[in-house]
Each structure stands twice: as structure tokens, then as C-alpha cells.
XYZ file of C-alpha atoms in Angstrom:
528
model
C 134.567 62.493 79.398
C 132.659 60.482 81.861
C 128.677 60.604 81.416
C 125.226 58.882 82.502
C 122.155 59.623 80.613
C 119.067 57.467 81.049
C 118.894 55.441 77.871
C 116.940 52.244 78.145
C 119.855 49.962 79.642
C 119.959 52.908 82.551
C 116.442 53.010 82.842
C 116.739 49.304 83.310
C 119.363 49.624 85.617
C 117.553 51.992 87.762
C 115.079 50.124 87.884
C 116.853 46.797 88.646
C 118.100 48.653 92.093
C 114.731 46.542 93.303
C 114.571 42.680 92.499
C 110.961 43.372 92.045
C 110.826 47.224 90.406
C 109.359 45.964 87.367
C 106.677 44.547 88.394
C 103.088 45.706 89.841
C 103.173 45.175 93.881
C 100.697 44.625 95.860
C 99.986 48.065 98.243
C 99.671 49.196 101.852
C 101.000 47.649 104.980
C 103.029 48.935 107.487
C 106.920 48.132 108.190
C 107.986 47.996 111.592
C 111.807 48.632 112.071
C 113.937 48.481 115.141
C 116.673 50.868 115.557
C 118.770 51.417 118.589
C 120.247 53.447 120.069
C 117.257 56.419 119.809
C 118.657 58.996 117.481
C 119.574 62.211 118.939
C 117.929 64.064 116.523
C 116.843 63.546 113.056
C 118.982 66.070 111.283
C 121.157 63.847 109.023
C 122.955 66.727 107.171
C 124.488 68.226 110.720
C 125.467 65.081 112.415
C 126.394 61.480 111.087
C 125.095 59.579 114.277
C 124.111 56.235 112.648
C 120.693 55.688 114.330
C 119.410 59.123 112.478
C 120.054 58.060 109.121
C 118.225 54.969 109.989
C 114.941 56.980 109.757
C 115.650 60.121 107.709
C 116.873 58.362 104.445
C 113.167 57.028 104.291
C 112.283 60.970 104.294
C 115.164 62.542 102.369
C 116.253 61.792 98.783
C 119.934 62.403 97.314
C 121.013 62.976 94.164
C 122.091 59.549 93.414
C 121.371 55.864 94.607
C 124.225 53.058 93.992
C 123.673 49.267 93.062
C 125.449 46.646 94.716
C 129.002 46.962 92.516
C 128.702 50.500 94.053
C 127.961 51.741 90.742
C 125.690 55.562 91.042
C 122.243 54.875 89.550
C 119.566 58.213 88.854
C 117.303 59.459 92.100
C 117.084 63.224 92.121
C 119.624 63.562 88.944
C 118.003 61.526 86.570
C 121.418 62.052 84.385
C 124.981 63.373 84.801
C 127.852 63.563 83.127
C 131.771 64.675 84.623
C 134.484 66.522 82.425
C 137.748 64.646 81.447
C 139.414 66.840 83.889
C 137.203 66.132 86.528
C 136.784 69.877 87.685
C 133.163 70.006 86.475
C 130.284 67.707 87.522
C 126.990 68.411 85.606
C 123.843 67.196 87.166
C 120.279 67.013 85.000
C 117.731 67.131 87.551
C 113.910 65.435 87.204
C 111.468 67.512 86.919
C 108.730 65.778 88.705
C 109.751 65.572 92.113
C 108.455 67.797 94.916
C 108.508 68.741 98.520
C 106.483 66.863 100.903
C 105.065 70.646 101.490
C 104.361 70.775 97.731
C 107.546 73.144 96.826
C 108.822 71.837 93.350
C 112.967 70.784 93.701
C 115.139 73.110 91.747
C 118.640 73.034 91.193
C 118.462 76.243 94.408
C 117.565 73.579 96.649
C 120.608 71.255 95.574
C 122.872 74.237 95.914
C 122.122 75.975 99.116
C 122.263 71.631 100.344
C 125.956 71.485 99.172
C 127.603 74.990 99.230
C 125.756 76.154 102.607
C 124.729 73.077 104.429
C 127.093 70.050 103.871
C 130.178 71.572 102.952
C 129.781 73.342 106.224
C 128.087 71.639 108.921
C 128.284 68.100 107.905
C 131.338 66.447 109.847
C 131.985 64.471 106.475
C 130.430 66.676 104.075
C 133.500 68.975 105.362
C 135.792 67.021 103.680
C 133.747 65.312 100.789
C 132.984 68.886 99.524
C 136.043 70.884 100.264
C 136.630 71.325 96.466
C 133.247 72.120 95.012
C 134.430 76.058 95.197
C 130.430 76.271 93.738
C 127.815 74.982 92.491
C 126.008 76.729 89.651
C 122.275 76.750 88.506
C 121.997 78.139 85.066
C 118.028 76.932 85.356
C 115.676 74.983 87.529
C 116.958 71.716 86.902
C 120.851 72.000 86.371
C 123.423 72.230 88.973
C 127.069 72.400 87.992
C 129.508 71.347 90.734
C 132.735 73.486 90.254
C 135.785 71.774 91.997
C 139.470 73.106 92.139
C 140.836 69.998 92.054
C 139.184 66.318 91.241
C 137.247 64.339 93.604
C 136.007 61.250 92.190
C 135.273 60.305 95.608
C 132.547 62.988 95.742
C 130.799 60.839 93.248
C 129.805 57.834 95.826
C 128.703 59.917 98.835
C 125.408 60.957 97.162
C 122.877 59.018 98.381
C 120.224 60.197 101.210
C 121.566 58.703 103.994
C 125.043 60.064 103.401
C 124.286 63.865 101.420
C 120.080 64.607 101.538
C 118.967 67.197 99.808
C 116.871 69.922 101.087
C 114.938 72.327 100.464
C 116.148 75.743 100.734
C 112.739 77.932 101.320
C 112.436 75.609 104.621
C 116.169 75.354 105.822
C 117.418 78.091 104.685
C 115.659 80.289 107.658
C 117.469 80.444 110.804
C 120.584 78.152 112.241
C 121.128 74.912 110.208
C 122.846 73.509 113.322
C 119.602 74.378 115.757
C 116.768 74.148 112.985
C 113.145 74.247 113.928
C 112.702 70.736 111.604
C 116.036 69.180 112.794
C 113.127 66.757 114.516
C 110.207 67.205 112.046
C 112.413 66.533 108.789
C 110.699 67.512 105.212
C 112.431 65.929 102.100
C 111.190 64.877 99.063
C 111.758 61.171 99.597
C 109.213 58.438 99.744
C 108.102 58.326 103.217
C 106.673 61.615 105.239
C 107.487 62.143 109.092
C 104.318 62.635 110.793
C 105.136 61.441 114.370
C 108.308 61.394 116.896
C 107.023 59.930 120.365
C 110.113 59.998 122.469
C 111.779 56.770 123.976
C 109.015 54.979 121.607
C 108.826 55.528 118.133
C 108.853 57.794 114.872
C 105.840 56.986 112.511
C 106.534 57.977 108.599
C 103.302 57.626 106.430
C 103.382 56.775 102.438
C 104.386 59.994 100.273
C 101.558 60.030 97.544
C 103.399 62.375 95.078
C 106.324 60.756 95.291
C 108.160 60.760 91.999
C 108.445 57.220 91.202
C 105.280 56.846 90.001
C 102.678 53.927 92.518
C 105.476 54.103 94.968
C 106.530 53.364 97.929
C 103.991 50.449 98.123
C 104.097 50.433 101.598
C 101.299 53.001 103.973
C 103.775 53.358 107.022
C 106.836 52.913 108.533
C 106.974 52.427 112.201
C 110.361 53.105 114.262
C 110.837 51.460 117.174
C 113.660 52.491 119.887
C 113.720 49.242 122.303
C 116.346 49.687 125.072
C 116.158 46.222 126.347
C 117.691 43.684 123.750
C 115.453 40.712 125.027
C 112.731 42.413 124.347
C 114.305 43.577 121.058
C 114.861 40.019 119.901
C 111.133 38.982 121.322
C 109.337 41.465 119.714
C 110.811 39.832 116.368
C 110.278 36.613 117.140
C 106.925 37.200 117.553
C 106.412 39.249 114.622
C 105.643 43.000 116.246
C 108.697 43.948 114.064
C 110.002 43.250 110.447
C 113.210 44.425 110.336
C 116.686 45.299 112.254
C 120.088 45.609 111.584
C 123.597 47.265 112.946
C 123.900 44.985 115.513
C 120.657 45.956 117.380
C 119.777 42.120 117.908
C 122.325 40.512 120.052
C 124.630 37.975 117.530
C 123.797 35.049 119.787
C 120.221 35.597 119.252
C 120.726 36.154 115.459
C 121.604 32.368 115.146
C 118.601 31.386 116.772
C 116.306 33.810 114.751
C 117.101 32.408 111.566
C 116.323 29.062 112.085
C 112.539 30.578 112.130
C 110.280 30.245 108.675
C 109.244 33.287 109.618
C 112.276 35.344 109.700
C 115.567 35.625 107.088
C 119.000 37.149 107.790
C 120.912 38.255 105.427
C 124.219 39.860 105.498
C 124.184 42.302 102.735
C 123.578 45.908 102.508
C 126.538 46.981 104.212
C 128.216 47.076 100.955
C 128.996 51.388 101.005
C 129.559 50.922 104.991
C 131.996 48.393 105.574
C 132.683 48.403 109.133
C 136.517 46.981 109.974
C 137.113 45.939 113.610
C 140.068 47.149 114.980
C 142.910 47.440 117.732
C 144.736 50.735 117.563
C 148.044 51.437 119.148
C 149.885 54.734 120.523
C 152.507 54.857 118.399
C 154.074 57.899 120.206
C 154.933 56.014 123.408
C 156.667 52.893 124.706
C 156.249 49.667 123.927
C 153.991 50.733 120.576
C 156.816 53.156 119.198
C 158.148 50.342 118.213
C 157.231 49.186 115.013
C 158.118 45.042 115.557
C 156.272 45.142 119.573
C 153.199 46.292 116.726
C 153.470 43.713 114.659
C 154.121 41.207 117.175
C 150.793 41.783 118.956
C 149.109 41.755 114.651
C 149.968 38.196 114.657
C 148.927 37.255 118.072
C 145.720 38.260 117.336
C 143.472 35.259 116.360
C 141.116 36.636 114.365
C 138.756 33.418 113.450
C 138.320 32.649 117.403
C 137.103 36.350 117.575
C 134.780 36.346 114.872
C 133.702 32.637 115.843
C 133.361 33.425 119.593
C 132.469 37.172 119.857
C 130.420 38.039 116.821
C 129.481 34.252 115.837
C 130.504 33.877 112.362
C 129.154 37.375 111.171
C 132.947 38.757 109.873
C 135.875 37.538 107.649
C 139.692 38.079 108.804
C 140.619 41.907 107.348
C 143.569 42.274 105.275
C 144.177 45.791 105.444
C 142.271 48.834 106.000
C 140.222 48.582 103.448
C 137.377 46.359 102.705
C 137.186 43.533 100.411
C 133.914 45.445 99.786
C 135.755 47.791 97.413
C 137.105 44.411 95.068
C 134.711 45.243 92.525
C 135.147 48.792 92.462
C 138.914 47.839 91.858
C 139.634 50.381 95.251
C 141.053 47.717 96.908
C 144.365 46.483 98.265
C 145.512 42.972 100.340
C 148.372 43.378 103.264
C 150.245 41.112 105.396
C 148.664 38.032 106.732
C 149.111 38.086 109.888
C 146.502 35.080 110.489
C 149.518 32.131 109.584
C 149.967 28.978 111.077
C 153.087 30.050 112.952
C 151.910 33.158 114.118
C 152.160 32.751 117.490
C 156.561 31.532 117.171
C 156.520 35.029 114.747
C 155.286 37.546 117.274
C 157.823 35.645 119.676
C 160.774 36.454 117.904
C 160.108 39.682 116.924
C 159.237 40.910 120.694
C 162.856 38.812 121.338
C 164.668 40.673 118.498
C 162.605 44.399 119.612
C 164.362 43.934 123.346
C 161.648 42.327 125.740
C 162.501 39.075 126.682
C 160.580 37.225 129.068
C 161.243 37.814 132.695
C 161.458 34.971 135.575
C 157.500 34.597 135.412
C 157.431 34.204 131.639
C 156.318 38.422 131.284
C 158.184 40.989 128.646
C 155.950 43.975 129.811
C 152.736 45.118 130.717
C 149.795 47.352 129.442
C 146.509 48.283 129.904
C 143.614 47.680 127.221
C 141.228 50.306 126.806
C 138.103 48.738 125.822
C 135.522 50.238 123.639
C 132.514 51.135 125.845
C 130.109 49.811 122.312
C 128.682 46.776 124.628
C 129.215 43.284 125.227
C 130.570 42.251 122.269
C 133.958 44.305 123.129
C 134.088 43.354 126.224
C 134.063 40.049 125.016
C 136.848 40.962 122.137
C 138.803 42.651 125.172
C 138.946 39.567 126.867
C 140.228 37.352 123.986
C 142.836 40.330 123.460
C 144.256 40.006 127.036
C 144.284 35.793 126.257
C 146.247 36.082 123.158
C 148.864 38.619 124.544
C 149.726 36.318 127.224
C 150.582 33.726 124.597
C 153.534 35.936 123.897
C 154.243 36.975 127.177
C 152.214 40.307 127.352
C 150.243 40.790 130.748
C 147.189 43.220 129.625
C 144.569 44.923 132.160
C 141.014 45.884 130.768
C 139.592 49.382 131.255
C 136.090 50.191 130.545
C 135.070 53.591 130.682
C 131.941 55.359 129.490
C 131.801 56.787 125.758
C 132.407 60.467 126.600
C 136.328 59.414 128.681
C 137.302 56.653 126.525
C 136.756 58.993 123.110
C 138.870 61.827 125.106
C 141.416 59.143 126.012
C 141.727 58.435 122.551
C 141.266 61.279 120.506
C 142.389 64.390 122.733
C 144.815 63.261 125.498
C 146.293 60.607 123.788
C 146.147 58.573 127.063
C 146.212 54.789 126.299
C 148.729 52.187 124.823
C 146.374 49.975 123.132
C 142.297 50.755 122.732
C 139.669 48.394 120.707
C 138.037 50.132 117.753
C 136.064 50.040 114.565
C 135.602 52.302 111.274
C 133.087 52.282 108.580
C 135.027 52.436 105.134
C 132.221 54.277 104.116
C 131.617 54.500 100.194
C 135.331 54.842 98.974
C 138.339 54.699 100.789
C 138.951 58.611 100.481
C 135.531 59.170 102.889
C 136.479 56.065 105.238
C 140.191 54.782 105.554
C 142.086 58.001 104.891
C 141.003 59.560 108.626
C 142.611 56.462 110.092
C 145.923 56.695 108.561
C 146.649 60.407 107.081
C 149.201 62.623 109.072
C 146.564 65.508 108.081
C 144.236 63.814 110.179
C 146.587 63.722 113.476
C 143.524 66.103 115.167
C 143.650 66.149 118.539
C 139.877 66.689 120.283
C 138.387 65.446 116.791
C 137.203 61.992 116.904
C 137.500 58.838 115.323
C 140.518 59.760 112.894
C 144.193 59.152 113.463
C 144.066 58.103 117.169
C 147.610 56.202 116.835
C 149.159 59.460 115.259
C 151.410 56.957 113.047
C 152.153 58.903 109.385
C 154.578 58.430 107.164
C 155.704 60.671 103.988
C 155.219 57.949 101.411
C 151.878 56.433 102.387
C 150.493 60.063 102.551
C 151.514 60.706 99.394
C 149.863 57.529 98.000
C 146.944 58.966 99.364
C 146.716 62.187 98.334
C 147.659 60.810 94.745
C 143.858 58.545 95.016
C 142.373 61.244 96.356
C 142.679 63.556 93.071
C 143.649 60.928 90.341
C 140.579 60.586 87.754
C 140.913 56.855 86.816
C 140.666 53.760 88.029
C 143.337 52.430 87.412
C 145.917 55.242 89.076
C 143.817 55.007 92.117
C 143.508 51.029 92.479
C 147.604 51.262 92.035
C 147.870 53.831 94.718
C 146.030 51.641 97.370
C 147.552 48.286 96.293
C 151.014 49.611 97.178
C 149.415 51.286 100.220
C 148.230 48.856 102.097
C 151.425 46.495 101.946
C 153.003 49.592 103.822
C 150.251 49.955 106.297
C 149.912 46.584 107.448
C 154.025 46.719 107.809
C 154.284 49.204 109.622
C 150.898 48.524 111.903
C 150.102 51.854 113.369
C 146.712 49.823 113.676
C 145.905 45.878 113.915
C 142.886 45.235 111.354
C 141.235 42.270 112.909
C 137.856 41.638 110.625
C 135.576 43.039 108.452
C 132.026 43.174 110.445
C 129.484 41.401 108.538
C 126.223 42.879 110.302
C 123.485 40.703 110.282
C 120.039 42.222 109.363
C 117.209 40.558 110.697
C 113.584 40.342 108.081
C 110.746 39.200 108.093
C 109.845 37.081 105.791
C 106.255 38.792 105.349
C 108.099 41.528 103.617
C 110.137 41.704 99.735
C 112.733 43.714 98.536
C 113.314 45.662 101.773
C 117.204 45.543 100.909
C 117.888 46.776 97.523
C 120.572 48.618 97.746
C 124.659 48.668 99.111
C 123.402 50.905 102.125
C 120.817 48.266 103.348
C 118.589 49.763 106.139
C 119.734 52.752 105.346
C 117.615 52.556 102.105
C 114.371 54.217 101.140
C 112.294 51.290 101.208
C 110.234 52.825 98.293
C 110.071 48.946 96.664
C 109.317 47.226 99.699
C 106.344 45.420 99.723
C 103.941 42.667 101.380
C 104.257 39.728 100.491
């Protein structure tokens, strides 16, 4: 049996999710963020765009927060315990927390979130939720998740940004998919949205009944959608914004920034994300059907000049699909190194012993590169990729085509030999890596899953035995024997693990206190 209740050492862990939670803070003051692009819409539970969850996760709450081993620490469920079978999931809720319309949270509110709105409409939610077959609420502040099969997965997607709760009496009227608040959001979370000016900004003012009692210290949060990234970077500098992150200030510019006094970067808070840049192949079609013309182009990739040259020092090499985030967590396995001295005399034999010698002109083949229309940065990493296939005789031509083409390339037609890329791992490999690799995830017209349609009996069955197993130490097995077989067989080359840098303001404390960084509450952030 598996079980959190808030004794004093988790009180005191809860509360050490902020450096400075136990101690009085100074109040007021207003937090100016940058996010771009503008979300679409501010409806986190219907669509997974990252920009939205930038701002909502300040107005939402979830059942759970996480610390930075990715360890779930009380929000909403101040306590929770899971069977030994993992088929039941008991959640204590608190009983102080309401709306920001003054509607007390009951467990209703955390059911008609799960059973109605995530496990339907969410395009993760689908799949985090598919075995809660119910959720229960034998009184106001209980909900019991019924599963048909375990999930410990379930257990780290909890947090605001990734599974808000709402409340029923206001969502429940009408389409969840076209709500009346999918742009005027009500939660019970620290911040309340009082302002959306298009193409300018979203203005959330301080909560004062939030449930942590004197928080947020802060008055306001500002949003700020800035298309230009000059301007973006200026308006830092100069200190008419605090805080941005996910790449919104250019990396070139990040390096300059932090030589300020008045400005810090720091690289964590991307703990439960874990982005993994990446170069996919079609594994369906000629010269990528073949599994040693794959490999060959893993180890002509040179992964330090890329992270050195395109996104200036913010990665380290990947290993695998999966994170070196996930060490602690044990959920976490190491592949081929493709990154050796010799790398470049290995991918020439194999492309020697796969059939394609060189012809007259010092050529095997050649290909076109579908870049990934993200911004300069790719373009950049497309570049480098077209330099280190000719080391090994491969002539590669660059296409750049707008989001909408390239994902339908990709994803739908199957149209491309070799296409740029990156995934977040999200909070556990289940949620994140699985879509990549999984033959049940060979969905044409859905994106970002298995775009190089590569599958093979034994590494699915690795993962559907993590997906369900209830301990550790089966699932950390399962993914140390499955990444060895990934990286092998190299449906996909894993290049590095993006290291965002987020950009602060040194006027401002404990802004990130948590593994999902800017995607945090900000409920301990405070002046200086």
C-alpha cells in the first residue's frame, strides 16, 4: 500500500516546494512575464499548446504539485494514498479552498474535471486517463479514482499546468471544447484573470482567499506577447519584464543577458518537461529502411558542435529517448553512444557494408531534409545536418515549409526521408517517450507521435510492461533494456536534451520552485 498523509515531515515538504515558504515575505508588486508565441486560447484542459499553460497554471490549481526529484507534494489533495494493486487511488481533498467566484471545491468538481473533461477532450488527458473507468465521491472532499488496470504514470501528470481542475457549476454548461470562459478562465489557483488585451497582454490580479494562507505575495501578474525578439530581449534588459523562458529570448542574447547584475539565468524548471532534440527518419522507405544507413547518419551527427553552435551551450548530448531528467526517479535508461571519437570512420563502414559506396564525386545518395519550421535555431541545426552528412558522403537539400505542411508531411502523408524534431518527455516516460516509439501510436493525421512508423514486438512489449507495472523497480528494468534496443535500431537520432534557459530578474525570489518552472503558480514569488 502506497500512501501520503500530511504529517509534519510532509507539511515540511510542502512547504519546502519554495526556498523561502517558511518565512514571512514581503507583499505586493507586480511580475511581468514574457511568453511567446500568444496563446490561442486559454483553455488548458482542451488543448496542450505550450504558451496557454504559461498563463493558466497561475489561475488553475491541480491536485498535486511535484518537487524537484519529481516526487507529488499536497495542492488540492492535501493527502492520498494508492492500493497495493494499484486499481484504486484515494484522494483527501482540503477543505478550505474555493472558487475565484466563491463556489467551495468538492470532490464533484474533481470528478466532472477527470471523467468528463480530461479523459475526453484533453489530447493527453486521453491517454493519461484511459483507465480511471470512474471516479467516485462518497462526500465533499473524497474522490476515488477507479482504474481497470494500473497507471502509476497517472500519478505525475497532476499538476495545473498539465490536469487543472475545474469547477463543474461553471464548465459543466454548454461545449467544453467552445466554452464561454475558454478565454476568461476561473480556477481556484492563486492568481485571478481579470484582463486579455489581444496581441498585448493578459493581466492576473492576487487571489485574496487563496488557500495558502498570506499568499501569493505578489498583487499582479502581467503577460506580455512580444512578436519581435529584439524587443523581447530589450524590454528585459531594461527591466520592463522579470521573467521568460521556452526559448522566447534568442540563445545568443541569453549569453549576453546574464552577464547583467540585474538579471540571472538559470536552467532549471524543466525538470517534468524535458525537451529531447531530434532527427526522425522514414523508416518505411529507401535509404532509412535500412537499419545500418540509420545508424550511420546517428554517428555522423556531432552533437557538441550543435549544442555549442546552435543553442550555445544550453543542452547535453541525449542518450536515448529518455531524459537524464528521470535518473532520480530511477525511469531512466542510457543507449548507444553514438558521440565517439571514431564516429565519423563508423558511419563510413556501415553505409559501405549497407550497399552505398561512394560514387566518382565522393556521393552514396541523396535526400532532402525537412526542416522544422520552429525558427532560426533549426534552420541553423538543418544546416549543420547537411555539413555532417557530407562527411560520409550524403548530399542533403533543406526544405522549409510552414507549420501546417511540414506537420502533414510528417504525420499524415508520410512524405519525407529525414525531418528535424523535438519531444517533451513530459513527467514520466509513459506521457512523453511512448508516442515516439509505440506501434499503437503509428496514427496517421495525429501529430507529434510515431512519425518514423518504426515498431518492433519486443520494445512494445517492454513498454506496455512500464506502463502497468506498480514498482519501481519492474519499470526502471523495462526502460533500461529498452533503450539499448531503441538506440540500435534508430527509428529516430536523439541528438540533445534542450536545456531552456529562463531569463529573471534579479528583483524577484523564488519565482522557480518547482520541476515545471514557468509553468508554476508563482504563489511564493516575491520582491526582493
Amino acid at each position: 500500500m502506497k500512501s501520503f498523509f500530511l504529517t509534519a515531515a510532509g507539511l515540511a515538504l510542502a512547504t519546502a516546494l519554495s526556498v523561502g515558504g517558511a518565512m514571512a515575505q514581503s507583499q505586493g508588486g507586480t511580475l511581468v512575464q514574457i511568453t511567446q508565441p500568444e496563446p490561442p486560447n486559454l483553455a488548458p484542459y482542451v488543448s496542450t499548446s505550450g504558451p496557454i499553460a504559461q498563463v493558466t497554471s497561475k489561475v488553475f490549481d491541480g491536485l498535486l504539485e511535484y518537487n524537484f526529484d519529481l516526487e507529488p507534494q499536497p495542492s488540492l489533495a492535501e493527502s492520498w494514498e494508492v492500493s497495493a494493486d494499484g486499481l484504486t487511488i484515494t484522494f483527501n481533498l482540503r477543505e478550505d479552498v474555493v472558487f475565484h467566484d466563491g463556489t467551495p471545491l468538492t470532490s464533484e468538481d474533481v470528478r466532472f474535471t477527470i471523467m468528463d473533461v480530461l479523459r475526453e477532450a484533453h489530447p493527453r488527458g486521453i491517454a493519461t486517463f484511459r483507465n480511471v473507468t470512474a471516479v467516485e465521491t462518497p462526500d465533499s472532499h473524497t474522490a476515488i479514482f477507479r482504474l481497470d488496470a494500473p497507471a502509476p504514470y497517472l500519478m505525475k501528470a497532476l499538476h495545473s499546468a498539465e490536469s487543472p481542475i475545474l469547477p463543474a457549476h461553471i464548465y459543466a454548461e454548454g461545449d467544453i471544447r467552445a466554452h464561454g470562459n475558454a478565454n476568461e478562465p476561473i480556477g481556484s489557483g492563486p492568481f485571478v484573470f481579470t484582463e486579455w488585451r489581444r496581441g498585448e497582454f493578459v493581466r492576473l490580479d492576487r487571489n485574496d482567499n487563496y488557500w495558502r494562507d498570506g499568499q501569493p505575495y505578489l498583487d499582479r501578474i502581467v503577460v506580455r506577447f512580444i512578436a519581435d525578439a529584439s524587443t523581447r530581449t530589450a524590454v528585459l534588459e531594461q527591466g520592463e519584464a522579470h521573467i521568460a523562458g521556452f526559448g522566447a529570448v534568442p540563445y545568443q542574447d541569453v549569453r549576453r543577458l546574464e552577464a547583467l547584475d540585474t538579471i540571472e539565468v538559470t536552467t532549471r524548471g524543466y525538470e517534468m518537461i524535458s525537451p529531447i532534440v531530434e532527427i526522425i527518419f522514414n523508416t518505411q522507405e529507401p535509404p532509412f529502411d535500412n537499419q545500418m544507413v540509420r545508424q550511420a547518419v546517428n554517428y555522423a551527427i556531432d552533437r557538441q558542435f550543435v549544442i555549442d553552435n546552435v543553442w550555445f551551450g544550453y543542452g547535453v548530448p541525449a542518450s536515448g529517448p529518455i531524459s537524464s531528467n528521470f535518473e532520480p526517479s530511477g525511469l531512466f535508461g542510457r543507449g548507444i553512444d553514438f558521440s565517439v571519437p571514431d564516429r565519423i570512420d563508423i558511419a563510413n563502414r556501415l553505409l559501405d557494408e549497407a550497399g552505398f559506396p561512394r560514387d566518382a564525386d565522393g556521393i552514396r545518395f541523396e535526400i532532402i531534409h525537412d526542416v522544422t519550421p520552429y525558427g532560426e535555431e533549426w534552420q541553423r541545426f538543418g544546416e549543420i545536418t547537411v555539413q555532417n552528412l557530407a562527411e560520409i558522403g550524403i548530399r542533403a537539400t533543406l526544405r522549409y515549409e510552414d507549420l501546417p505542411t511540414w506537420l502533414a508531411r510528417t504525420y499524415t502523408d508520410y512524405d519525407f526521408q529525414l525531418t528535424s524534431n523535438f519531444l517533451f518527455n513530459q513527467a514520466d516516460p509513459v506521457i512523453g517517450v511512448h508516442r515516439g516509439i509505440h506501434s499503437d501510436r503509428i496514427l496517421p493525421g495525429t501529430v507529434f507521435v510515431n512519425g518514423s512508423r518504426w515498431s518492433s514486438p519486443e520494445t512494445d512489449a517492454l513498454m506496455n510492461a512500464a506502463t502497468v507495472a506498480t514498482d519501481a523497480a519492474t519499470r526502471q528494468e523495462a526502460y533500461q533494456a529498452l533503450v539499448p534496443l531503441v538506440t540500435e535500431a534508430s527509428p529516430v537520432a536523439y541528438v540533445l536534451e534542450l536545456r531552456y534557459p529562463t531569463v529573471l530578474s534579479t528583483q524577484f525570489s523564488d519565482v522557480i520552485t518547482t520541476p515545471i518552472g514557468i509553468y508554476g503558480n508563482y504563489a511564493f514569488t516575491h520582491q526582493r
